[in-house]
PDB file of C-alpha atoms in Angstrom:
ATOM      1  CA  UNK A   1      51.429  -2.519  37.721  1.00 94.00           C
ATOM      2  CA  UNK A   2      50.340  -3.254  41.298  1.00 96.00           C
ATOM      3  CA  UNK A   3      46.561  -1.773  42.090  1.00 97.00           C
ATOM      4  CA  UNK A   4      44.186  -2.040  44.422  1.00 98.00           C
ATOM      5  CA  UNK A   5      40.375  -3.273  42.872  1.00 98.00           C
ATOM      6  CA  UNK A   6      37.499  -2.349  45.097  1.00 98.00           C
ATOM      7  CA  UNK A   7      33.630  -2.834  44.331  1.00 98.00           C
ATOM      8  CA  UNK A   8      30.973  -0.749  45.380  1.00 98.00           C
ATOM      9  CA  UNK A   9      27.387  -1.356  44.620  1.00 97.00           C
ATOM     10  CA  UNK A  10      24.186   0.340  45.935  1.00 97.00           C
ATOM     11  CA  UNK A  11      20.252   0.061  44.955  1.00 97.00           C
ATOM     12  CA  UNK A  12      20.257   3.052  43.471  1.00 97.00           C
ATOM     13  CA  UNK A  13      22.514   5.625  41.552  1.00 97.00           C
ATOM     14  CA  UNK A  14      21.793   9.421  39.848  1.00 96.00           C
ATOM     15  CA  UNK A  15      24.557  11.710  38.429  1.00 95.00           C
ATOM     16  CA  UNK A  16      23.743  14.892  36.907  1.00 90.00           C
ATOM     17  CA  UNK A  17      23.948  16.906  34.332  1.00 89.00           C
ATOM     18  CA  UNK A  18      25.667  19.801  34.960  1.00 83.00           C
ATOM     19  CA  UNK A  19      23.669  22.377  32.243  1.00 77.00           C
ATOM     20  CA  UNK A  20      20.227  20.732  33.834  1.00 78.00           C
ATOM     21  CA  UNK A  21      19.376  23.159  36.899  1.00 73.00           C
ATOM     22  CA  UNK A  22      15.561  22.554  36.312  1.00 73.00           C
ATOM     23  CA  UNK A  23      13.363  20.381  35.157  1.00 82.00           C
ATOM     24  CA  UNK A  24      13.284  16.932  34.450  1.00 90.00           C
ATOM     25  CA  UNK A  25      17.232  15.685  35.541  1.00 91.00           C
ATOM     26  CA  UNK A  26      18.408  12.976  33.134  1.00 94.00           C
ATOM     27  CA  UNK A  27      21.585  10.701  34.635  1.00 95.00           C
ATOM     28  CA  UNK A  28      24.717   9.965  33.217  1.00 96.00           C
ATOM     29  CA  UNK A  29      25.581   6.378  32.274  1.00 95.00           C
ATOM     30  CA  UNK A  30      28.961   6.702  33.998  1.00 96.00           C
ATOM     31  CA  UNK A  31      29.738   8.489  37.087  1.00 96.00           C
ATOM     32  CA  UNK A  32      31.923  11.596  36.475  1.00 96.00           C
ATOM     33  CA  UNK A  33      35.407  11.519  37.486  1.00 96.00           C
ATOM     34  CA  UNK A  34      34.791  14.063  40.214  1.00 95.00           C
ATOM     35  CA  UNK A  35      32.104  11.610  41.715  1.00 96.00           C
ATOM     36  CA  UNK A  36      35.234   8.966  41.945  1.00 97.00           C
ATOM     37  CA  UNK A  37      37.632  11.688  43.455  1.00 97.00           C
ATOM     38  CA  UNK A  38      34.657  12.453  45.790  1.00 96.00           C
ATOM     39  CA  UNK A  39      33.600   8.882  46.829  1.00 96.00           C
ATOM     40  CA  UNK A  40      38.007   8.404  47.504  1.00 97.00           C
ATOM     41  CA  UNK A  41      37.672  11.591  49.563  1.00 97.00           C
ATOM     42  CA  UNK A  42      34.524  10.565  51.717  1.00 97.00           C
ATOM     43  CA  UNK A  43      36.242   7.036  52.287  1.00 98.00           C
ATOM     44  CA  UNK A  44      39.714   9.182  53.110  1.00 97.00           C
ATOM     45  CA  UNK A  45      38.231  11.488  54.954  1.00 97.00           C
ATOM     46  CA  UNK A  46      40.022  14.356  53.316  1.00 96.00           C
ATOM     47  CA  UNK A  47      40.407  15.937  49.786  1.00 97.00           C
ATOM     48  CA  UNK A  48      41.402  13.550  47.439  1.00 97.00           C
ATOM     49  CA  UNK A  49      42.302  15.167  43.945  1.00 96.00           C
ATOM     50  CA  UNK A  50      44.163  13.380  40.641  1.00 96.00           C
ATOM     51  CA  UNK A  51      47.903  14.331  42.338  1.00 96.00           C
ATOM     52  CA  UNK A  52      46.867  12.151  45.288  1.00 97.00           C
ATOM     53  CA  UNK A  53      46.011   9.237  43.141  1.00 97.00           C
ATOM     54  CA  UNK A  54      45.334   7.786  39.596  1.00 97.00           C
ATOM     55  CA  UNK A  55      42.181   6.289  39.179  1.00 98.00           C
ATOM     56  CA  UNK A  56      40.376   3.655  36.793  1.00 97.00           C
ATOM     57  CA  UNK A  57      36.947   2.293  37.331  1.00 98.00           C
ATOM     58  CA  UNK A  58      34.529   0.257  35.293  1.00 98.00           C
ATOM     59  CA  UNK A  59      30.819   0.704  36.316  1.00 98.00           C
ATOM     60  CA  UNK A  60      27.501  -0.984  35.379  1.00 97.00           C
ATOM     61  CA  UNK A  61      23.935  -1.528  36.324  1.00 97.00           C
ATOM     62  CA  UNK A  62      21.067  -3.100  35.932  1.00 97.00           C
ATOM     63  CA  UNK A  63      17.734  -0.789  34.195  1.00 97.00           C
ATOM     64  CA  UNK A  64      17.146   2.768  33.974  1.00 96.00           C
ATOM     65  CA  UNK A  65      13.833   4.205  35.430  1.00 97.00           C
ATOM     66  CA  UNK A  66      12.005   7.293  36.662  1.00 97.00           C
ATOM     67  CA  UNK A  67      11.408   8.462  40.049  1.00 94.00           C
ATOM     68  CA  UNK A  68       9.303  11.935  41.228  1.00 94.00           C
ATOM     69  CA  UNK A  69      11.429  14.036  43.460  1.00 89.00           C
ATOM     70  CA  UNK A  70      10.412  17.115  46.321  1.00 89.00           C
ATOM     71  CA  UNK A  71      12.845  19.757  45.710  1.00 86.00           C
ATOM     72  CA  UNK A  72      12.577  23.615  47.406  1.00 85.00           C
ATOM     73  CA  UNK A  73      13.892  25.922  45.589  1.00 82.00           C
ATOM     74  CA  UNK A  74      14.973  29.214  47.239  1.00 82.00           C
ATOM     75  CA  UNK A  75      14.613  32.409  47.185  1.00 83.00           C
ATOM     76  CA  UNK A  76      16.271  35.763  49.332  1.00 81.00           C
ATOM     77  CA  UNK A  77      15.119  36.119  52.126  1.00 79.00           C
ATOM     78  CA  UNK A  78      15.202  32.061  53.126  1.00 77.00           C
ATOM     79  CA  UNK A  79      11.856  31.312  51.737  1.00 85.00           C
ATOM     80  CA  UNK A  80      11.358  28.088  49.861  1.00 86.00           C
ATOM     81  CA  UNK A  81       9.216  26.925  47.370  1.00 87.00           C
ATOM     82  CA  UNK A  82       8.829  23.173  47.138  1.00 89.00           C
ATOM     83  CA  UNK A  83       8.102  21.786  43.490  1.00 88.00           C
ATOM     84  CA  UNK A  84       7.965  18.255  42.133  1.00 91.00           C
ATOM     85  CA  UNK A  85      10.758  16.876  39.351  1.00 91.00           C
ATOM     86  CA  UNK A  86      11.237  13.797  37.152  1.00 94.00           C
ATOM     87  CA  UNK A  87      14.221  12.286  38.394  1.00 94.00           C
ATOM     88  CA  UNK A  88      16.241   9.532  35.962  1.00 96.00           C
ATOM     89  CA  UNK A  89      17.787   6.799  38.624  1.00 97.00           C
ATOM     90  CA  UNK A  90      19.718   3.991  37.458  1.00 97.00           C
ATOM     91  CA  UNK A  91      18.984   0.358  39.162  1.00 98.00           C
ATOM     92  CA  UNK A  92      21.259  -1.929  40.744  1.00 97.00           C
ATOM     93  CA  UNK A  93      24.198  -0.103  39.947  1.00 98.00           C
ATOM     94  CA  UNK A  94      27.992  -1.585  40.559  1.00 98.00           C
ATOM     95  CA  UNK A  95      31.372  -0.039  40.305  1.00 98.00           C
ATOM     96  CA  UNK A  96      34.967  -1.541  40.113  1.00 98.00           C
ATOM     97  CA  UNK A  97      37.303   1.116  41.423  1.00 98.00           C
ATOM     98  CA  UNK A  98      40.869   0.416  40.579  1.00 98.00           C
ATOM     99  CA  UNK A  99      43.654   2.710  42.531  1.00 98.00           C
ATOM    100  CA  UNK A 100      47.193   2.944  41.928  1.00 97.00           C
ATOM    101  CA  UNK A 101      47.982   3.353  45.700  1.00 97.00           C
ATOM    102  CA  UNK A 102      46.952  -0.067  46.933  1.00 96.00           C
ATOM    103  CA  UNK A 103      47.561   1.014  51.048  1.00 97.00           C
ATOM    104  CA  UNK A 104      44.647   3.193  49.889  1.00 97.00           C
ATOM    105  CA  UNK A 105      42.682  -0.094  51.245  1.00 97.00           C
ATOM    106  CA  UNK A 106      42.484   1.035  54.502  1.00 97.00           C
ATOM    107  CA  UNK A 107      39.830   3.698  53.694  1.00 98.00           C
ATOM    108  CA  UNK A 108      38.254   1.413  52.097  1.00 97.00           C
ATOM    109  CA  UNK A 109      37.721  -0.899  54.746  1.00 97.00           C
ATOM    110  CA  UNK A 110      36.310   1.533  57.463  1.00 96.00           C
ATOM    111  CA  UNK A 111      34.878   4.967  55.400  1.00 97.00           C
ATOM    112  CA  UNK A 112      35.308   8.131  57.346  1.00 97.00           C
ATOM    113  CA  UNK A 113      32.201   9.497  55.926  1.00 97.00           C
ATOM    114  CA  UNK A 114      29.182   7.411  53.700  1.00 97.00           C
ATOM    115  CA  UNK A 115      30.106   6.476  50.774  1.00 97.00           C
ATOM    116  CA  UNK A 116      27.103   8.005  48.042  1.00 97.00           C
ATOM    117  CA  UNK A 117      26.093   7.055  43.702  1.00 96.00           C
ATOM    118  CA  UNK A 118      24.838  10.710  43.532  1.00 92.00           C
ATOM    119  CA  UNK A 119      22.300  12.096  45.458  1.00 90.00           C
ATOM    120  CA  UNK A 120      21.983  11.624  49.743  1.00 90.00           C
ATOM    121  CA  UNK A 121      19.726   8.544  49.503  1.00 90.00           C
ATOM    122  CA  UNK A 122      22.334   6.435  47.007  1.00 95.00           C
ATOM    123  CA  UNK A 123      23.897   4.946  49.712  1.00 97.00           C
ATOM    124  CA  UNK A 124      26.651   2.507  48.883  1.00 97.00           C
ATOM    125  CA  UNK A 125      28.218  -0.082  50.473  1.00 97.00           C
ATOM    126  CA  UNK A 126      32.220  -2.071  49.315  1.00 98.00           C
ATOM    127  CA  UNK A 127      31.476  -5.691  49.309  1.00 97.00           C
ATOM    128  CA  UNK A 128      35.379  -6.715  47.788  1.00 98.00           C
ATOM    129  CA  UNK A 129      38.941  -5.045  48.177  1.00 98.00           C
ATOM    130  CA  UNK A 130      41.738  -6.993  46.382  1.00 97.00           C
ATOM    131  CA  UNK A 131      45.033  -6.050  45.392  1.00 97.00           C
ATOM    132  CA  UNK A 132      46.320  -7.498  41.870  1.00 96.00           C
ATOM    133  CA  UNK A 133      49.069  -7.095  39.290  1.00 96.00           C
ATOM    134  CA  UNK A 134      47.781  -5.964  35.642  1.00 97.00           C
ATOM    135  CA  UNK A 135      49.664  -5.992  32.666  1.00 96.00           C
ATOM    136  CA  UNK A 136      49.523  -3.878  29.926  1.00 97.00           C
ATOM    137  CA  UNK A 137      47.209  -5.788  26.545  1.00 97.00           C
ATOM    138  CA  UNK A 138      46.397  -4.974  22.945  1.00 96.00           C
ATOM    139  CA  UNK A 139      42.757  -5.681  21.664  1.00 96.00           C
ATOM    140  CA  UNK A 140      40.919  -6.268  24.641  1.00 97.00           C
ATOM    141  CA  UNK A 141      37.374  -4.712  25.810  1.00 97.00           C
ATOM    142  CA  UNK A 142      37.427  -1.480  27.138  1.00 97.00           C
ATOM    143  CA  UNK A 143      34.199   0.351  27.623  1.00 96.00           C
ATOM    144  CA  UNK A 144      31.512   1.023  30.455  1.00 97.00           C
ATOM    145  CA  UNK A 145      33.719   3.977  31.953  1.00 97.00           C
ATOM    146  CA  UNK A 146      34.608   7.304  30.748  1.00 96.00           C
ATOM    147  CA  UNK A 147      37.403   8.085  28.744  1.00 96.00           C
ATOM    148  CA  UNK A 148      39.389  11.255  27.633  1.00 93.00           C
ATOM    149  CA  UNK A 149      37.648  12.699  23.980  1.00 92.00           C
ATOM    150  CA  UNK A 150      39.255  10.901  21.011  1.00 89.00           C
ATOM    151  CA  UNK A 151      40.464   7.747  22.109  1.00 90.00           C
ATOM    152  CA  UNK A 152      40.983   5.528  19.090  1.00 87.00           C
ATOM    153  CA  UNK A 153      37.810   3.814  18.571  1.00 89.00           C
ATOM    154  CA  UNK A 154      36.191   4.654  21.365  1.00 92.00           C
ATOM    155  CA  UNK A 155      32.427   6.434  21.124  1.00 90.00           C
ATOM    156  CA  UNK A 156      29.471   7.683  23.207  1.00 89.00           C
ATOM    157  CA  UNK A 157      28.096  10.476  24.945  1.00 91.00           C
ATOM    158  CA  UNK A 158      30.587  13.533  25.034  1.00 94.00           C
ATOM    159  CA  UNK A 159      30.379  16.017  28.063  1.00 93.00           C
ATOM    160  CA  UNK A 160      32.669  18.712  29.819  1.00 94.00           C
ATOM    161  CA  UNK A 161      33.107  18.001  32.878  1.00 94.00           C
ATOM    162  CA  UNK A 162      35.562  18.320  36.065  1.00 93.00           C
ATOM    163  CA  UNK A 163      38.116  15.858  37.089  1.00 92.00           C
ATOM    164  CA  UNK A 164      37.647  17.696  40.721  1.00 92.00           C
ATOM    165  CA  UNK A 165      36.364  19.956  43.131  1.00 93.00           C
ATOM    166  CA  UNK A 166      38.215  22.358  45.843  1.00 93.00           C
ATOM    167  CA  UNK A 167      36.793  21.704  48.848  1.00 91.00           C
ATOM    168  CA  UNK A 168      35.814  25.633  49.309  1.00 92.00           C
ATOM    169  CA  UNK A 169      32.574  27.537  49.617  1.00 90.00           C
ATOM    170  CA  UNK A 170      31.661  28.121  47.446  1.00 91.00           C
ATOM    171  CA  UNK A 171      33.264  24.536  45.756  1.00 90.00           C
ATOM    172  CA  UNK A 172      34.958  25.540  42.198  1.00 94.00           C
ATOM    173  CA  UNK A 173      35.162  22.748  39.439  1.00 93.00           C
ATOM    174  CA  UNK A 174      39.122  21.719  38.598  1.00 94.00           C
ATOM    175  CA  UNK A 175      40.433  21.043  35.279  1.00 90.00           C
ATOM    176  CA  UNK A 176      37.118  21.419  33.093  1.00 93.00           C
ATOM    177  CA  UNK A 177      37.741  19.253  29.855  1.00 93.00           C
ATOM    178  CA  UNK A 178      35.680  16.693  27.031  1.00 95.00           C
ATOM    179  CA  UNK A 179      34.862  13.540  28.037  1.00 95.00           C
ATOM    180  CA  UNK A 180      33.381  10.337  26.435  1.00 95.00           C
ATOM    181  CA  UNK A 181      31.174   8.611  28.616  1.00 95.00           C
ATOM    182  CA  UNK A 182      30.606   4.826  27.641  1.00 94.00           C
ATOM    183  CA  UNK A 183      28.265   2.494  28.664  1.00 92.00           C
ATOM    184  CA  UNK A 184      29.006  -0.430  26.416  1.00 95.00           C
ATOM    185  CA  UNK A 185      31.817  -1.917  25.608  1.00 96.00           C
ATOM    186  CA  UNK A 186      34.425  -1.833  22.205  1.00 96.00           C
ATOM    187  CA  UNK A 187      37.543  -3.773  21.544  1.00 96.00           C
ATOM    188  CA  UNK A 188      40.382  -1.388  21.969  1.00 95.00           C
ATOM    189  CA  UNK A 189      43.347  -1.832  19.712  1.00 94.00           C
ATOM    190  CA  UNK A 190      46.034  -0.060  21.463  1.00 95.00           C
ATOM    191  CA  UNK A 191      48.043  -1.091  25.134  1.00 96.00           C
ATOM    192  CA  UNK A 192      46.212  -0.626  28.168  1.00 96.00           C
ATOM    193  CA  UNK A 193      45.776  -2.042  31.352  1.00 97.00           C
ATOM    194  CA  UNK A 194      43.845  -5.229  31.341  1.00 98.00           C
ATOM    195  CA  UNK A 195      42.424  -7.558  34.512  1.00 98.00           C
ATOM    196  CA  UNK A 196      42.010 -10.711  33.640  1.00 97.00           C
ATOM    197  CA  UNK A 197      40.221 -11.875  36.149  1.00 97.00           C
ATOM    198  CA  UNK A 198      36.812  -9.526  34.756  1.00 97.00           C
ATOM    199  CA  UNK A 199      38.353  -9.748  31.086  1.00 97.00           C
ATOM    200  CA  UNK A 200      38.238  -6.108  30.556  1.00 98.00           C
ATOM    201  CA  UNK A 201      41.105  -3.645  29.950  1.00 98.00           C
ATOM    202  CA  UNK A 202      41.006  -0.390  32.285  1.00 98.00           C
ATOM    203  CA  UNK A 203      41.914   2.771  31.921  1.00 97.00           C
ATOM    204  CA  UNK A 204      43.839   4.787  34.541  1.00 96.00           C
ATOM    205  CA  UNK A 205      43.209   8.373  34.532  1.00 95.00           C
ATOM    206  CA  UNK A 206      46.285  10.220  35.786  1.00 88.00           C
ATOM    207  CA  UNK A 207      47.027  13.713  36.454  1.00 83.00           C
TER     208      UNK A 207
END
């Protein structure tokens, strides 16, 4: 299968959880697949959902660590309240995006809108687009992403979350289901895509 391989990396990255409204915010290992579909759709410069385009990605970083954050939080009438919160951030974060629509490059290469790891001040910036055939492979690593609940083998944090959101106010969440989020890897036994170029297999979430 012909797919188009991008990485993104950024100093920082944060992506919530979404029962934590207050309080200290923990991160997820992985970004959620609705932070992918939104990262496509800042880069597009539209609304990008799962029937516009399957999506893999592979995503690591360096430490975990702690930052204090100012929030306000309001109240009716417009007034605001600020308050201080524990923040978890990731370090050094890197993702390998892989796309099934390779002329998707073109985004890519000149974003419509920033491209964000979370929060306004993860800024990220694509330092490699390459397009490149992958095969399907039994017993390679797979791992360091998140993958539909009860994959063979596969283990880790388990959350519901999104795949997407409309683009409405106020935004709704699309196709709520259980995830595993992974950040290690685990030798899967079955097919999947695999890139030999970063020996690791992927796996392409499609709608």
């Amino acid at each position: 299968m012909k797919v188009l391989r991008i990485k993104i990396g950024s100093w920082t990255a944060s992506f919530r959880y979404p029962g934590f409204i207050s309080g200290f915010q923990p991160t997820l290992p992985v970004p959620p697949i609705s932070t992918v579909y939104g990262l496509i759709s800042a880069a597009r410069g539209e609304l990008t959902v799962p029937e516009d385009v399957s999506v893999g990605y592979v995503f690591g970083f360096e430490s975990k660590a702690v930052d204090l954050e100012t929030i306000y939080e309001l109240s009716p009438g417009l007034s605001a309240k600020s308050n201080v919160i524990k923040r978890e951030f990731l370090y050094n974060p890197e993702l390998y995006l892989y796309l099934d629509r390779p002329e998707f490059s073109k985004y890519f290469r000149k974003p419509q809108y920033p491209l964000l790891f979370g929060r306004s001040g993860d800024l990220a910036k694509v330092s490699e687009i390459k397009e490149l055939e992958l095969e399907e492979e039994a017993g390679k690593r797979l791992g360091k992403t998140i993958l539909p609940f009860g994959i063979k083998g596969a283990y880790g944090l388990v959350q519901a979350l999104p795949s997407h959101f409309t683009d409405t106010i106020p935004r709704k969440a699309v196709g709520v289901k259980p995830y595993l989020l992974m950040d290690e890897f685990f030798t899967y036994p079955e097919k999947c895509l695999f890139d030999p170029e970063m020996n690791w297999a992927v796996w392409l979430h499609k709608s």
